[in-house]
Coordinates of C-alpha atoms in Angstrom, one line a residue:
X192 CA 84.4 106.4 103.2
X193 CA 86.6 107.0 106.2
X194 CA 85.5 108.9 109.3
X195 CA 87.5 112.1 108.6
X196 CA 86.0 112.4 105.2
X197 CA 82.5 111.8 106.5
X198 CA 83.0 114.3 109.3
X199 CA 84.2 117.0 106.8
X200 CA 81.2 116.4 104.5
X201 CA 78.8 116.6 107.4
X202 CA 80.4 119.7 108.8
X203 CA 81.0 121.5 105.5
X204 CA 78.7 124.4 106.3
X205 CA 80.4 125.0 109.7
X206 CA 83.8 125.1 107.9
X207 CA 82.5 127.8 105.6
X208 CA 81.2 130.0 108.4
X209 CA 83.8 129.3 111.2
X210 CA 86.3 131.9 112.2
X211 CA 89.8 131.2 113.4
X212 CA 90.4 131.2 117.2
X213 CA 91.3 134.5 118.9
X214 CA 94.9 135.4 118.4
X215 CA 95.5 133.2 115.3
X216 CA 95.9 136.2 113.0
X217 CA 98.5 137.7 115.3
X218 CA 100.5 134.5 115.5
X219 CA 100.3 134.2 111.7
X220 CA 101.5 137.7 111.1
X221 CA 104.4 137.3 113.6
X222 CA 106.0 134.8 111.2
X223 CA 105.6 137.1 108.2
X224 CA 107.8 139.8 106.9
X225 CA 106.0 142.7 105.1
X226 CA 107.8 143.5 101.9
X227 CA 108.2 147.1 100.7
X228 CA 105.3 146.5 98.2
X229 CA 103.0 145.4 101.0
X230 CA 103.1 141.6 100.3
X231 CA 103.8 139.2 103.1
X232 CA 106.8 136.9 102.9
X233 CA 107.3 133.8 105.1
X234 CA 111.0 132.9 105.1
X235 CA 110.7 129.7 107.2
X236 CA 107.8 128.3 105.2
X237 CA 109.4 129.0 101.8
X238 CA 112.7 127.6 103.0
X239 CA 111.1 124.5 104.4
X240 CA 109.1 123.8 101.2
X241 CA 112.1 124.4 99.0
X242 CA 114.0 121.6 100.9
X243 CA 111.0 119.4 101.7
X244 CA 110.0 118.4 98.2
X245 CA 113.4 117.3 96.9
X246 CA 114.1 115.6 100.2
X247 CA 110.8 113.7 100.2
X248 CA 111.5 112.6 96.6
X249 CA 115.0 111.4 97.4
X250 CA 113.8 109.5 100.4
X251 CA 111.0 107.9 98.4
X252 CA 113.3 106.9 95.6
X253 CA 115.9 105.6 98.0
X254 CA 113.5 103.5 99.9
X255 CA 111.9 102.0 96.8
X256 CA 115.1 101.3 94.8
X257 CA 117.6 100.7 97.6
X258 CA 118.5 97.3 96.3
X259 CA 119.4 98.3 92.7
X260 CA 121.3 95.5 91.1
X261 CA 123.4 97.7 88.7
X262 CA 125.7 100.5 89.7
X263 CA 125.1 102.8 86.7
X264 CA 127.3 105.6 88.0
X265 CA 130.5 103.7 89.1
X266 CA 133.5 105.9 88.7
X267 CA 131.5 109.2 88.3
X268 CA 132.0 110.4 91.9
X269 CA 129.8 113.0 93.4
X270 CA 129.6 115.4 90.5
X271 CA 125.9 116.0 89.7
X272 CA 126.6 117.0 86.1
X273 CA 128.7 113.9 85.5
X274 CA 125.9 111.7 86.9
X275 CA 123.4 113.3 84.6
X276 CA 125.7 113.0 81.6
X277 CA 126.2 109.3 82.4
X278 CA 122.4 108.9 82.6
X279 CA 121.9 110.5 79.2
X280 CA 124.6 108.3 77.7
X281 CA 122.9 105.2 79.1
X282 CA 119.5 106.3 77.8
X283 CA 121.1 106.9 74.4
X284 CA 122.5 103.4 74.4
X285 CA 119.0 102.1 75.2
X286 CA 117.5 104.1 72.3
X287 CA 120.1 102.6 69.9
X288 CA 119.2 99.1 71.1
X289 CA 115.4 99.6 71.0
X290 CA 115.1 101.7 67.9
X291 CA 113.6 98.9 65.8
X292 CA 110.8 98.1 68.2
X293 CA 108.3 100.9 68.2
X294 CA 106.4 99.7 71.4
X295 CA 109.6 99.4 73.3
X296 CA 110.8 102.8 72.1
X297 CA 107.5 104.3 73.3
X298 CA 107.9 102.7 76.7
X299 CA 111.5 104.0 77.0
X300 CA 110.3 107.5 76.0
X301 CA 107.6 107.5 78.6
X302 CA 110.0 106.3 81.2
X303 CA 112.9 108.7 80.5
X304 CA 111.4 111.9 79.0
X305 CA 111.5 114.8 81.4
X306 CA 110.0 118.2 80.7
X307 CA 112.4 119.7 83.3
X308 CA 115.3 117.4 84.3
X309 CA 115.6 116.7 88.0
X310 CA 119.1 118.1 88.0
X311 CA 117.6 121.5 87.1
X312 CA 115.0 121.3 89.9
X313 CA 117.3 120.7 92.8
X314 CA 118.0 123.8 94.9
X315 CA 121.3 125.5 94.3
X316 CA 121.9 125.6 98.1
X317 CA 121.9 121.8 98.2
X318 CA 125.5 120.5 98.6
X319 CA 126.8 118.6 95.5
X320 CA 127.1 115.3 97.5
X321 CA 123.4 115.4 98.4
X322 CA 122.5 116.3 94.8
X323 CA 124.6 113.4 93.6
X324 CA 122.9 111.0 95.9
X325 CA 119.4 112.1 94.8
X326 CA 120.3 112.0 91.1
X327 CA 122.0 108.5 91.4
X328 CA 118.9 107.1 93.1
X329 CA 116.4 108.7 90.8
X330 CA 118.2 108.2 87.5
X331 CA 119.4 104.8 88.6
X332 CA 115.8 103.7 89.1
X333 CA 115.0 105.0 85.6
X334 CA 117.9 103.1 84.1
X335 CA 116.8 100.0 85.9
X336 CA 113.4 100.3 84.2
X337 CA 115.1 100.9 80.8
X338 CA 117.2 97.7 81.4
X339 CA 114.0 95.7 82.1
X340 CA 112.5 97.0 78.9
X341 CA 115.6 95.9 77.0
X342 CA 115.6 92.5 78.7
X343 CA 111.9 91.9 77.8
X344 CA 112.5 92.7 74.1
X345 CA 115.4 90.2 73.7

């Protein structure tokens, strides 16, 4: 167990009864806008979170898969819809190749199935060039995995 976790466990009762320092509530409310229905809205926090999650995912994917051997999206340009369409076409090709092998098809399904496609999760405010870079990195990594499945089946 690390020191922070141990400290938190030992001080659990203090955390339950402690009060914020003087002035904390005022500083908190300074950043909030009170909506007509009385709810609080935090513009900066919401905006930061909306950009932080896709940005963190893009950075992670870019770092992990920076040396991708295949350029799956050559000739597509920076059109997010075209990148996604190319990805779907490549996945379909993999399905055709692996259809006879149930285990490989299950692996491919687990790798490529998305309940909500990443293209639909990216904020509308994000420029197309940034969306394209995120999608190329993410879907390229998935296609690399699909290629490895195909190579192991041969």
